[in-house]
mmCIF file of C-alpha atoms and ligand atoms in Angstrom:
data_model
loop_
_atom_site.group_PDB
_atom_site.id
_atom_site.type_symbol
_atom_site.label_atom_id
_atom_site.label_comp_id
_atom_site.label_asym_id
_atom_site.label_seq_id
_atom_site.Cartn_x
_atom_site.Cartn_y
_atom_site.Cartn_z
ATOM 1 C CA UNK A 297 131.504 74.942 63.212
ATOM 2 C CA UNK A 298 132.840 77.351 66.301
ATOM 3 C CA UNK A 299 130.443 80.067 66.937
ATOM 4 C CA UNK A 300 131.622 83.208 68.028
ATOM 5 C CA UNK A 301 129.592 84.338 71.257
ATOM 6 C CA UNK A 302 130.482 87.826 72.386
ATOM 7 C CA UNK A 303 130.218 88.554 75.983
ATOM 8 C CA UNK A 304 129.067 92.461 76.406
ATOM 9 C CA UNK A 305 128.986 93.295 80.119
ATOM 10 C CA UNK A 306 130.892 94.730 82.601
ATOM 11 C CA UNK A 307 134.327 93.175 83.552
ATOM 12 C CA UNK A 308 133.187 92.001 87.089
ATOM 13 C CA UNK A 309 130.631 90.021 84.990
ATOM 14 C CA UNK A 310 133.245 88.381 83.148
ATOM 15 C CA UNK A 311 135.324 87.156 86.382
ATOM 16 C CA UNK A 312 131.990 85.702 87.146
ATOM 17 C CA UNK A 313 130.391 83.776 83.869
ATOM 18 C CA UNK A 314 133.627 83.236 81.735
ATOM 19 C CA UNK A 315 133.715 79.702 83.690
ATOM 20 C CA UNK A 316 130.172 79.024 83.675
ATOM 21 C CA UNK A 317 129.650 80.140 80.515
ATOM 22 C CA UNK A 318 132.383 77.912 78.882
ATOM 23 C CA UNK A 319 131.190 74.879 80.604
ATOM 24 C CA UNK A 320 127.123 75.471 80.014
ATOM 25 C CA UNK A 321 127.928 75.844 76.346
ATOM 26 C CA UNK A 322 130.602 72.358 75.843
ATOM 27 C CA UNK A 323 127.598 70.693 78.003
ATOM 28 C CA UNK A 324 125.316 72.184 75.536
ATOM 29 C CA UNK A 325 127.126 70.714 72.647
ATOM 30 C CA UNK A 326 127.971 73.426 71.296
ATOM 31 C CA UNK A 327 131.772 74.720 70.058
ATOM 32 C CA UNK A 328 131.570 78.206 70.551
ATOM 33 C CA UNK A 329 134.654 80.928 71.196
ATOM 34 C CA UNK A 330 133.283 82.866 74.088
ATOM 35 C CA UNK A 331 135.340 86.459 73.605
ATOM 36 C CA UNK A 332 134.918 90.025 74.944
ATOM 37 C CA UNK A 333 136.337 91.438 71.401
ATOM 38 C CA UNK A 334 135.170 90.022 68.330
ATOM 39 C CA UNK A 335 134.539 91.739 64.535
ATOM 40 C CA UNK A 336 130.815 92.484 64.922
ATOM 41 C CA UNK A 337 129.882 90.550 61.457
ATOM 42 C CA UNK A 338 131.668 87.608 62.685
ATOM 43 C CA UNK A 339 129.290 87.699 66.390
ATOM 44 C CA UNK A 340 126.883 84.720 65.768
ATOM 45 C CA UNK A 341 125.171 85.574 69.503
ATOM 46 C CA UNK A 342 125.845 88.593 71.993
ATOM 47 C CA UNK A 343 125.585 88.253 75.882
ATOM 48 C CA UNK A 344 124.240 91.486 77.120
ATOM 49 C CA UNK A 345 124.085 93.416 80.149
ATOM 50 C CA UNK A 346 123.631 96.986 80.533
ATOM 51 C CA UNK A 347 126.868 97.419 81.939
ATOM 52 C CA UNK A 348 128.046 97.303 78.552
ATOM 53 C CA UNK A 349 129.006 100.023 76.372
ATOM 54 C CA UNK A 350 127.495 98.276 73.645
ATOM 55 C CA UNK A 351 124.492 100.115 72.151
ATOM 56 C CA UNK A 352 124.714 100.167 68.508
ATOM 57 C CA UNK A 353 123.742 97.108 67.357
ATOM 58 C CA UNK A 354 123.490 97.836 64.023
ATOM 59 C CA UNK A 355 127.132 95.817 62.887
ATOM 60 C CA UNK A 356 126.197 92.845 63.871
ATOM 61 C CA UNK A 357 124.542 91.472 60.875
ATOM 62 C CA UNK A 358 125.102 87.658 61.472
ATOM 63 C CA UNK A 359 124.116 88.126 65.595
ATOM 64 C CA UNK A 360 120.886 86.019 65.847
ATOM 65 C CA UNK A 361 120.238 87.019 69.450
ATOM 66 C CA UNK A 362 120.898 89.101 71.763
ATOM 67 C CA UNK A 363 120.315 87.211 75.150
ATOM 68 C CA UNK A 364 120.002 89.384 78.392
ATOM 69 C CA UNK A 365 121.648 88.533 81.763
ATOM 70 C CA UNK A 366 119.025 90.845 83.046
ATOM 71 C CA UNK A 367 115.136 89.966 83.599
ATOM 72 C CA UNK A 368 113.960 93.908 83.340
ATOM 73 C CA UNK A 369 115.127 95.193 79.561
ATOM 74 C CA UNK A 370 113.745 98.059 79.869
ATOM 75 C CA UNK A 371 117.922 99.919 79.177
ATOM 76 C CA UNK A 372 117.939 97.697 75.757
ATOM 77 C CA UNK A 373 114.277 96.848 74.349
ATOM 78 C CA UNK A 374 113.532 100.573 72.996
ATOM 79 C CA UNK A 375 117.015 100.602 70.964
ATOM 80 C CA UNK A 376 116.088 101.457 67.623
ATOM 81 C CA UNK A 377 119.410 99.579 66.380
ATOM 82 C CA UNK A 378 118.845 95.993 68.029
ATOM 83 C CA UNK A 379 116.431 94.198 65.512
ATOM 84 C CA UNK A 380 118.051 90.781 66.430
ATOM 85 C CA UNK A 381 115.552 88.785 68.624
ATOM 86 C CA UNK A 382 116.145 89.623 72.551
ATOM 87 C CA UNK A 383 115.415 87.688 74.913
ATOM 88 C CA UNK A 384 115.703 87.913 78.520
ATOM 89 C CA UNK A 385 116.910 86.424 81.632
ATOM 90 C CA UNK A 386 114.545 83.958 83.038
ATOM 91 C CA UNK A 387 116.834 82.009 85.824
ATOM 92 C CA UNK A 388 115.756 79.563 88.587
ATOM 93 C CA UNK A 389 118.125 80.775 90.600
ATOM 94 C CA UNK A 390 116.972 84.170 90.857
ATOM 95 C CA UNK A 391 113.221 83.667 91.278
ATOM 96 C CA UNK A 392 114.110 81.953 94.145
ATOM 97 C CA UNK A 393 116.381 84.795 95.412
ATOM 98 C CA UNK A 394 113.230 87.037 94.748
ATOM 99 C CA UNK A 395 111.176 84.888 96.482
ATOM 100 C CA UNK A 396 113.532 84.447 99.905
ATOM 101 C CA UNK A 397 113.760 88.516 99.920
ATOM 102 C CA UNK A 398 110.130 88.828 98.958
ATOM 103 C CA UNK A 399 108.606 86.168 101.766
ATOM 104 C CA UNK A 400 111.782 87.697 104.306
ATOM 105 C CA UNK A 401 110.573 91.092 103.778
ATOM 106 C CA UNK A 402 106.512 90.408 104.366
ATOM 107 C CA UNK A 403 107.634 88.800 107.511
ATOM 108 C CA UNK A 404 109.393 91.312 109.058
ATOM 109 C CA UNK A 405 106.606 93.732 108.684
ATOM 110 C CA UNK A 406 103.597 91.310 108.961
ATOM 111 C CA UNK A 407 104.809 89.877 112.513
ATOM 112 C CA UNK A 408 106.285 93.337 113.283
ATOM 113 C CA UNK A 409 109.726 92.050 114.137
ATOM 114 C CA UNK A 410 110.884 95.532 114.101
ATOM 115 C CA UNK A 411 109.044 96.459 117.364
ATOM 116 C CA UNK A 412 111.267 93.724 119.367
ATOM 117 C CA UNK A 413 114.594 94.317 117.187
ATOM 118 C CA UNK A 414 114.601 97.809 118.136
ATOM 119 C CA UNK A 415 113.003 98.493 121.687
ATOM 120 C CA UNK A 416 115.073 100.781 123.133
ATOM 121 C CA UNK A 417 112.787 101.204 126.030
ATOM 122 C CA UNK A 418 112.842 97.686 126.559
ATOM 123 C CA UNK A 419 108.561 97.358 126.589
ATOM 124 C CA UNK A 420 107.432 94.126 127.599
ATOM 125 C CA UNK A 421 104.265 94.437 124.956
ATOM 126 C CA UNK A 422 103.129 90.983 125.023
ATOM 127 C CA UNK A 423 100.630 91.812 121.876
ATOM 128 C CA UNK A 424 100.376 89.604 118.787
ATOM 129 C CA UNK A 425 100.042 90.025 115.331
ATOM 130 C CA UNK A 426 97.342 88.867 113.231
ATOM 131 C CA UNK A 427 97.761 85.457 111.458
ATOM 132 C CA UNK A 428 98.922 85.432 108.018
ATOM 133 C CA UNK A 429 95.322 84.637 106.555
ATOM 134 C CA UNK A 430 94.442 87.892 108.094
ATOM 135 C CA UNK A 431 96.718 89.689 106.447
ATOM 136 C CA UNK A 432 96.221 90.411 102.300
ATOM 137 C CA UNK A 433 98.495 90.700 99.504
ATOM 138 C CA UNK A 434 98.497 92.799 96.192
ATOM 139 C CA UNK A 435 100.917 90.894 94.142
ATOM 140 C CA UNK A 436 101.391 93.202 91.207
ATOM 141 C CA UNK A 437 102.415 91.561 88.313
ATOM 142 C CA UNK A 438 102.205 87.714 87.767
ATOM 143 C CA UNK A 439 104.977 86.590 85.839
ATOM 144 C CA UNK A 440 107.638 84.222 86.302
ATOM 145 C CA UNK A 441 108.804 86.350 89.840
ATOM 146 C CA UNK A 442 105.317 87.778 90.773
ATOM 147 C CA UNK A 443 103.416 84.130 90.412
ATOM 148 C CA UNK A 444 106.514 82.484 92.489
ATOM 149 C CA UNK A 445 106.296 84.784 95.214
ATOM 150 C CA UNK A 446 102.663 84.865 95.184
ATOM 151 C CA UNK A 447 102.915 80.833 95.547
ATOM 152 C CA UNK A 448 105.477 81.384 98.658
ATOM 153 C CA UNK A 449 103.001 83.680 100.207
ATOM 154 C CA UNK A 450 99.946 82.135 99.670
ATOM 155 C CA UNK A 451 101.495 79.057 101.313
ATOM 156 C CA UNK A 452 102.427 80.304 104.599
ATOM 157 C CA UNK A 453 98.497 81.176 104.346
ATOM 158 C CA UNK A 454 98.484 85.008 103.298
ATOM 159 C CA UNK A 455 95.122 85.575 100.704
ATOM 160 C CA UNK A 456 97.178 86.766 97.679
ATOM 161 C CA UNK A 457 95.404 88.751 95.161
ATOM 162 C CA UNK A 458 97.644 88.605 91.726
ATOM 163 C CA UNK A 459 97.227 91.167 89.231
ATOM 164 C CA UNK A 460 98.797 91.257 85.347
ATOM 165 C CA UNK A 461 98.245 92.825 82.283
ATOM 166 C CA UNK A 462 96.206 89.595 80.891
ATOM 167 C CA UNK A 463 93.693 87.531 82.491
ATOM 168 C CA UNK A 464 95.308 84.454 84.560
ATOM 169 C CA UNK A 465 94.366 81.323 86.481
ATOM 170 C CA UNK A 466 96.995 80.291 89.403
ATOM 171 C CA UNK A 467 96.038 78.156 91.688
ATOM 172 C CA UNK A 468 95.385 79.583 94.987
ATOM 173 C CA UNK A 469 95.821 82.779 93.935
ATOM 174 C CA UNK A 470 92.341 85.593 93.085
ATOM 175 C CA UNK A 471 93.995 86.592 89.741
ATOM 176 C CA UNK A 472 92.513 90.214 88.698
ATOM 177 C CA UNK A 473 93.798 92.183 85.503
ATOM 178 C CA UNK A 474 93.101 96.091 84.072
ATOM 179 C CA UNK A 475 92.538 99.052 85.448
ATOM 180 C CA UNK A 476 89.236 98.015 87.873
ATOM 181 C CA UNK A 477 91.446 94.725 89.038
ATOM 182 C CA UNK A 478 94.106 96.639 90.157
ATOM 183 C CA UNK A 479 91.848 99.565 92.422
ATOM 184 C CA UNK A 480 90.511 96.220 93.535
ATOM 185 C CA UNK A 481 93.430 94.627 94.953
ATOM 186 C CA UNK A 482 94.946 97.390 96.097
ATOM 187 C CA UNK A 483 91.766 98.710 98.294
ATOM 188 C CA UNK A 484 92.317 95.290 100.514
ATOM 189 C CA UNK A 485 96.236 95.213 100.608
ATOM 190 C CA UNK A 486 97.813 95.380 103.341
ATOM 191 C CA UNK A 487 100.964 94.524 102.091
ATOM 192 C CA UNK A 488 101.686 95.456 98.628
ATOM 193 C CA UNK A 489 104.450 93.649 96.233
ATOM 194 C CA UNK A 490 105.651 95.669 92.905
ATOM 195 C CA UNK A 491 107.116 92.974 90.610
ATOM 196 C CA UNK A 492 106.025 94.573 86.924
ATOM 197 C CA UNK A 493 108.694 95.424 84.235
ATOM 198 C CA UNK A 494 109.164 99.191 83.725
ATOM 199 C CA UNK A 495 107.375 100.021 80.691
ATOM 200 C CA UNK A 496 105.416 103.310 79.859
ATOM 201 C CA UNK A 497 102.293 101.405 81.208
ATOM 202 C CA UNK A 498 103.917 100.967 84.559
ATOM 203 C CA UNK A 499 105.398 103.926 85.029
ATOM 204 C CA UNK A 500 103.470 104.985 88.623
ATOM 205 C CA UNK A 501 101.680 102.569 89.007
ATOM 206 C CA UNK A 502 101.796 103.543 92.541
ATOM 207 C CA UNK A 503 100.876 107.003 92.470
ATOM 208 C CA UNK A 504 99.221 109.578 94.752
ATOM 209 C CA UNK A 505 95.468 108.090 93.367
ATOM 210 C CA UNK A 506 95.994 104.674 93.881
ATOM 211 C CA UNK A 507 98.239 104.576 97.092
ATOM 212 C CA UNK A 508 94.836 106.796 98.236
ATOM 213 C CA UNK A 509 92.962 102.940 97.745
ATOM 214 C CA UNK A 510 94.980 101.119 99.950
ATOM 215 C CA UNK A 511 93.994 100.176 103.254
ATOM 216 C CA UNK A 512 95.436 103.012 106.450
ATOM 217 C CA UNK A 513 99.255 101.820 107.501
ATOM 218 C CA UNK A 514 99.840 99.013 104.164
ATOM 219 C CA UNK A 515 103.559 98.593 103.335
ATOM 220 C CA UNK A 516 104.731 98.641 100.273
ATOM 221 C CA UNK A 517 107.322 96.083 99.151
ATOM 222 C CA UNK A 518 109.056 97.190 95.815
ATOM 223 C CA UNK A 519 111.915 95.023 94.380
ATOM 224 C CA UNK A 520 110.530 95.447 90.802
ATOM 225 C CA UNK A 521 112.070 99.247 89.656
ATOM 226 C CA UNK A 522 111.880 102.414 91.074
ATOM 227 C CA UNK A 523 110.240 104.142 88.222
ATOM 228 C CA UNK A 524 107.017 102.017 89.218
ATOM 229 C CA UNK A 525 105.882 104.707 92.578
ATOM 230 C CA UNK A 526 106.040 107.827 91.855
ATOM 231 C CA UNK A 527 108.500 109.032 94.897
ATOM 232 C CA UNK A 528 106.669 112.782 95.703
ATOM 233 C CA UNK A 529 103.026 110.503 96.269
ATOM 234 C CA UNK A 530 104.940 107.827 98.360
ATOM 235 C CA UNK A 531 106.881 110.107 100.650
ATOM 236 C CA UNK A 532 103.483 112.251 100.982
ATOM 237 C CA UNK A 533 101.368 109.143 101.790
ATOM 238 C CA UNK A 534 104.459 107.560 103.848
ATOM 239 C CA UNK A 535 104.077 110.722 105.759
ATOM 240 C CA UNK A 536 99.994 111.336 106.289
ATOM 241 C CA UNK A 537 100.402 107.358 107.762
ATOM 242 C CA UNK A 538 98.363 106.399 104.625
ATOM 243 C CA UNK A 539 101.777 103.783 104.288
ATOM 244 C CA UNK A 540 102.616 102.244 106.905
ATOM 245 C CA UNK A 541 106.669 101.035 105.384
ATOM 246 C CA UNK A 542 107.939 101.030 102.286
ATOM 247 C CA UNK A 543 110.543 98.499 101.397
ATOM 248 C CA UNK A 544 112.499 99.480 98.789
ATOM 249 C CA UNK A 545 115.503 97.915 96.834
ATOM 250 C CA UNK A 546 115.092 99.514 93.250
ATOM 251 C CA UNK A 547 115.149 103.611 92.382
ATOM 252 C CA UNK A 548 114.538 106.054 89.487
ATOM 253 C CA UNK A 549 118.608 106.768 89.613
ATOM 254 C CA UNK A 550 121.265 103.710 91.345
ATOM 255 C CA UNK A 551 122.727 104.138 93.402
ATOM 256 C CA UNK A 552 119.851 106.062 95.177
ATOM 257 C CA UNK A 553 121.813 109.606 95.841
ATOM 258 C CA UNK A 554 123.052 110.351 99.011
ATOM 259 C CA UNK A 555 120.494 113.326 100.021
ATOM 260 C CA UNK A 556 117.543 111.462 98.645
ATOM 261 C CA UNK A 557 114.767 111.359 101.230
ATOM 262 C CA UNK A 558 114.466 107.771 101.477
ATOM 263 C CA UNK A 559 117.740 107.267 103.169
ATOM 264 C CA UNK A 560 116.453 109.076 106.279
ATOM 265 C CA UNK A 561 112.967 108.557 106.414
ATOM 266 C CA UNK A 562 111.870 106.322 109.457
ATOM 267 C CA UNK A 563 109.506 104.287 107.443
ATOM 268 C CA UNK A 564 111.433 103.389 104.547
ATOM 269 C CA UNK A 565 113.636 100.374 104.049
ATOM 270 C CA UNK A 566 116.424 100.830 101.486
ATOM 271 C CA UNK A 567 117.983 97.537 100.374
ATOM 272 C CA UNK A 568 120.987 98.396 97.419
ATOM 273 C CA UNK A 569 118.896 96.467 93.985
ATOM 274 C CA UNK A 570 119.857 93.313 95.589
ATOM 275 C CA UNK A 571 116.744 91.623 95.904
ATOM 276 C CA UNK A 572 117.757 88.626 93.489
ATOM 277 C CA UNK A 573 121.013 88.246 92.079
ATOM 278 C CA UNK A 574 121.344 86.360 88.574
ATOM 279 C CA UNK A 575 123.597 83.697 89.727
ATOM 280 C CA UNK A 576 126.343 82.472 86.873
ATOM 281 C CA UNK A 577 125.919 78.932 87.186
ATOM 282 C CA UNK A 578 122.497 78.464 86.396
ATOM 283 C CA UNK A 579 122.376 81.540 84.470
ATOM 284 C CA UNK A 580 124.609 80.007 81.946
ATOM 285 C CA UNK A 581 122.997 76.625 81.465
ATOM 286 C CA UNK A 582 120.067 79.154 80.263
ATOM 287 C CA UNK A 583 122.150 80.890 77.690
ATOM 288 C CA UNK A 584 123.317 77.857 76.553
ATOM 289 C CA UNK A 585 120.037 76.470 76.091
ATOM 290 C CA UNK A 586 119.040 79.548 73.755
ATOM 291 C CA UNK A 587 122.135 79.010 71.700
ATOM 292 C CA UNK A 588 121.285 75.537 71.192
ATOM 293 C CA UNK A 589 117.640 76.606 70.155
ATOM 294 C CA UNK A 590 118.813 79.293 67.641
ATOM 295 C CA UNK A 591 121.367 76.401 65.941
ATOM 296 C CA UNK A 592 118.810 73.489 65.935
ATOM 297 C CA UNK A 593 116.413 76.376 64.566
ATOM 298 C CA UNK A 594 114.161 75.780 67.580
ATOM 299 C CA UNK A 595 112.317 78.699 69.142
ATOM 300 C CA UNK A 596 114.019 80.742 72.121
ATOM 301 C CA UNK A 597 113.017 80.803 75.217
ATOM 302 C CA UNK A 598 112.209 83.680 77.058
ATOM 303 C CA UNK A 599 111.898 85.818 73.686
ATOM 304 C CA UNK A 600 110.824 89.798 74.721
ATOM 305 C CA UNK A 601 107.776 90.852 72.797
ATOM 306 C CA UNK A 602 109.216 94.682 71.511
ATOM 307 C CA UNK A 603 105.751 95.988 71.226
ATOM 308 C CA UNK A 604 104.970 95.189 74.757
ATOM 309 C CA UNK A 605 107.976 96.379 75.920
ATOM 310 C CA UNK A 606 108.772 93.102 78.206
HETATM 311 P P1 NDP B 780 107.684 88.860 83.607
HETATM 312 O O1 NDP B 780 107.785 89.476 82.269
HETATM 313 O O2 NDP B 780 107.713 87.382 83.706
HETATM 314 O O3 NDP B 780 106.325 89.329 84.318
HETATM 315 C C1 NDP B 780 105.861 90.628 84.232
HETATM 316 C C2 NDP B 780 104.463 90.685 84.823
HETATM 317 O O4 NDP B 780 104.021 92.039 84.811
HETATM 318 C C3 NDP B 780 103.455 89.887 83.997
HETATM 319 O O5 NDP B 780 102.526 89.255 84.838
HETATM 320 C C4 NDP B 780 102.757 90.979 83.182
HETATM 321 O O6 NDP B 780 101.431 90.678 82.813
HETATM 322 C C5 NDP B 780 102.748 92.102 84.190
HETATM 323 N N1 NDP B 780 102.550 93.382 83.500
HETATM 324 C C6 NDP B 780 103.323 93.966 82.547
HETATM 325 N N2 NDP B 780 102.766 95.126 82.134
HETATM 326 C C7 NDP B 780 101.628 95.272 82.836
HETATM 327 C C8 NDP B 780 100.609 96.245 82.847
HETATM 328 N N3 NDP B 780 100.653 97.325 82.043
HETATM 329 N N4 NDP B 780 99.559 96.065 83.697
HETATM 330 C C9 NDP B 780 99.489 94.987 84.496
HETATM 331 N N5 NDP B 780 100.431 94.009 84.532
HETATM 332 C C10 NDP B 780 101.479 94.151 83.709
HETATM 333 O O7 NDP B 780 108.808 89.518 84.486
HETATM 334 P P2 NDP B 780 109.545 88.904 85.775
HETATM 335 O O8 NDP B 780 108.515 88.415 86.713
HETATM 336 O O9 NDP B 780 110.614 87.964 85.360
HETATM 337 O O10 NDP B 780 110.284 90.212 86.340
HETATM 338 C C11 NDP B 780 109.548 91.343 86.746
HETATM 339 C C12 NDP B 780 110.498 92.498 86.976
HETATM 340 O O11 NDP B 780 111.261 92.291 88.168
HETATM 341 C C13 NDP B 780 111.581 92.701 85.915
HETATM 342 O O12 NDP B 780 111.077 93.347 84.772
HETATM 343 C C14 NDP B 780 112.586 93.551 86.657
HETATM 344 O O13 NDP B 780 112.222 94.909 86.505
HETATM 345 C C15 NDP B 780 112.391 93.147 88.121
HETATM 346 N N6 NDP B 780 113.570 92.442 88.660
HETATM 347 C C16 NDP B 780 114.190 92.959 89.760
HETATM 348 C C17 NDP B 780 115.262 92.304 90.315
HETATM 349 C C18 NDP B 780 115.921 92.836 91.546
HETATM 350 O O14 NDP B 780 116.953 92.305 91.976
HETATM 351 N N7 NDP B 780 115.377 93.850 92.177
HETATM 352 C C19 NDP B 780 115.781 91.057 89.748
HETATM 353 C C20 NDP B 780 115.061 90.609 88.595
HETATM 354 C C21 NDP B 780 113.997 91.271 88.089
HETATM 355 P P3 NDP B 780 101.102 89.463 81.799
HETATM 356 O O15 NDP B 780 101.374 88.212 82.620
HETATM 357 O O16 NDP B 780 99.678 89.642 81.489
HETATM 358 O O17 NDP B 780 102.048 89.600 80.648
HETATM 359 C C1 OXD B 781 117.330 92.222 86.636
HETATM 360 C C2 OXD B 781 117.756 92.885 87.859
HETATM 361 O O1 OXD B 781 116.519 92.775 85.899
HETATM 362 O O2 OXD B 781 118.713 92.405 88.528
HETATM 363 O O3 OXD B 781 117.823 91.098 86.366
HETATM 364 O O4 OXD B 781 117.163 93.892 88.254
#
């Protein structure tokens, strides 16, 4: 039987996956037509991005998933007309884009790299920083990127302190959950990760009370989503010294508008949401592996639990 597999993402998505796609699904053994057009009650699986127009969901009555090239779903979960199971992108490839920006980024500010990039007075300051063990991460939110980047970390000898919505075990890692766990790793940060889904629990986590916790001067790393710091409470403590840097690469509105204060404040980082890239090839061998699941009747991986919201 040929499946029909409708790819619903932007065009410069296409140019990248239609290959990767094709191939990830024949090495799947599967015979699938992958199509951007396609009657919605013929659409055995849709490939979603929210670059899509695509939001009613309600046609396609033979879909049996809806599989994400996106990790965050926060655009798609709360639409009241997908009721086909979603599940989202979990790819090698990008956790270990999100961990090369997440370990590049911690360096930068733990060894101060900064001070020698840009001297423009050309001080000889012959002072060092602290080692890594001296130096403690709040990983915030322990899932497939959080716990890799909390591995990276804790292996170049930074004490990572890992905190999630449900109690955890990681080796090498203190794991702390709820509200007490997270005042307590944030009053010994000194360098602070955000990688939590955006969910109405999220939403601030980083606010004006909590960024009050952490240790004078921390920086704040944030490749997670904007909507987890509330801006007003960041650019307050950013300016009282209470933060020391905050590296951002994802915002309440993309691209981050021109005039918005974190372009020209001195202690903020922007980088443009490109902290890890879903890459096609690998990507695809994913998708493929779902399809196969759905048509052997096997359960899919990576399936988004609606109620949580992630
Ligand atoms: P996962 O779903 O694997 O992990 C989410 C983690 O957040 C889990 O540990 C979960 O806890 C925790 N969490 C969720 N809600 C709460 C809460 N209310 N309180 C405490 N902890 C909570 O997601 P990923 O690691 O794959 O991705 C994380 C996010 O990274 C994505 O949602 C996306 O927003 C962002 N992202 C950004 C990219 C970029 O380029 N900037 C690229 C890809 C993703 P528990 O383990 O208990 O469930
Ligand atoms: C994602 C992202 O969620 O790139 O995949 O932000």
């Amino acid at each position: 039987m040929t499946l029909t597999v409708l790819f619903a993402a932007s065009d410069a998505n296409w140019a990248e996956y239609a290959e990767p796609l094709r191939a990830a699904i024949a090495a799947a053994g599967l015979t699938a037509s992958l199509t951007r057009e396609a009657a919605p009650q013929a659409v055995d699986y849709i490939i979603y991005a929210p670059t899509s127009p695509l939001q009613d969901f309600a046609p396609y009555i033979r879909c049996k998933a809806v599989l994400s090239l996106w990790a965050g779903v926060e655009r798609i979960v709360g639409n009241p007309t997908l009721t086909q199971p979603l599940c989202r992108m979990v790819d090698p490839a990008l956790t270990e884009g999100m961990v090369e920006w997440v370990v590049g980024h911690a360096l930068r500010h733990h060894l101060g790299m900064d001070r020698h990039i840009l001297n423009p007075g050309h001080v000889w300051d012959p002072s060092c920083p602290p080692l890594a063990r001296e130096r403690p991460v709040a990983m915030l939110g322990m899932g497939e990127l959080g716990t890799a980047c909390a591995r990276a970390l804790a292996a170049l000898n930074f004490p990572v302190t890992g905190w999630s919505r449900s109690p955890k075990q990681v080796d090498g890692i203190s794991c702390l959950h709820g509200d007490a766990g997270l005042d307590q790793a944030l009053s010994q940060a000194q360098i602070v990760v955000t990688l939590l889904p955006k969910t109405p629990e999220t939403e601030n986590t980083l606010n004006a009370r909590t960024l009050a916790l952490l240790p004078k001067g921390a920086v704040i790393l944030n490749p997670g989503r904007g909507a987890l710091i509330d801006d007003d409470a960041l650019l307050a403590a950013l300016d009282a010294g209470q933060v020391g840097h905050a590296t951002l690469d994802v915002f309440r509105v993309e691209p981050l508008p021109p005039d918005h204060p974190f372009w020209s404040h001195p202690r903020v980082t922007v980088t443009p949401h490109i902290a890890a890239d879903t890459r096609a090839p690998s990507a695809s061998r994913v998708i493929a592996e779902n399809i196969r699941r759905g048509e052997a009747g096997e359960p899919f991986l990576n399936r988004v639990d609606r109620g949580r919201g992630y």
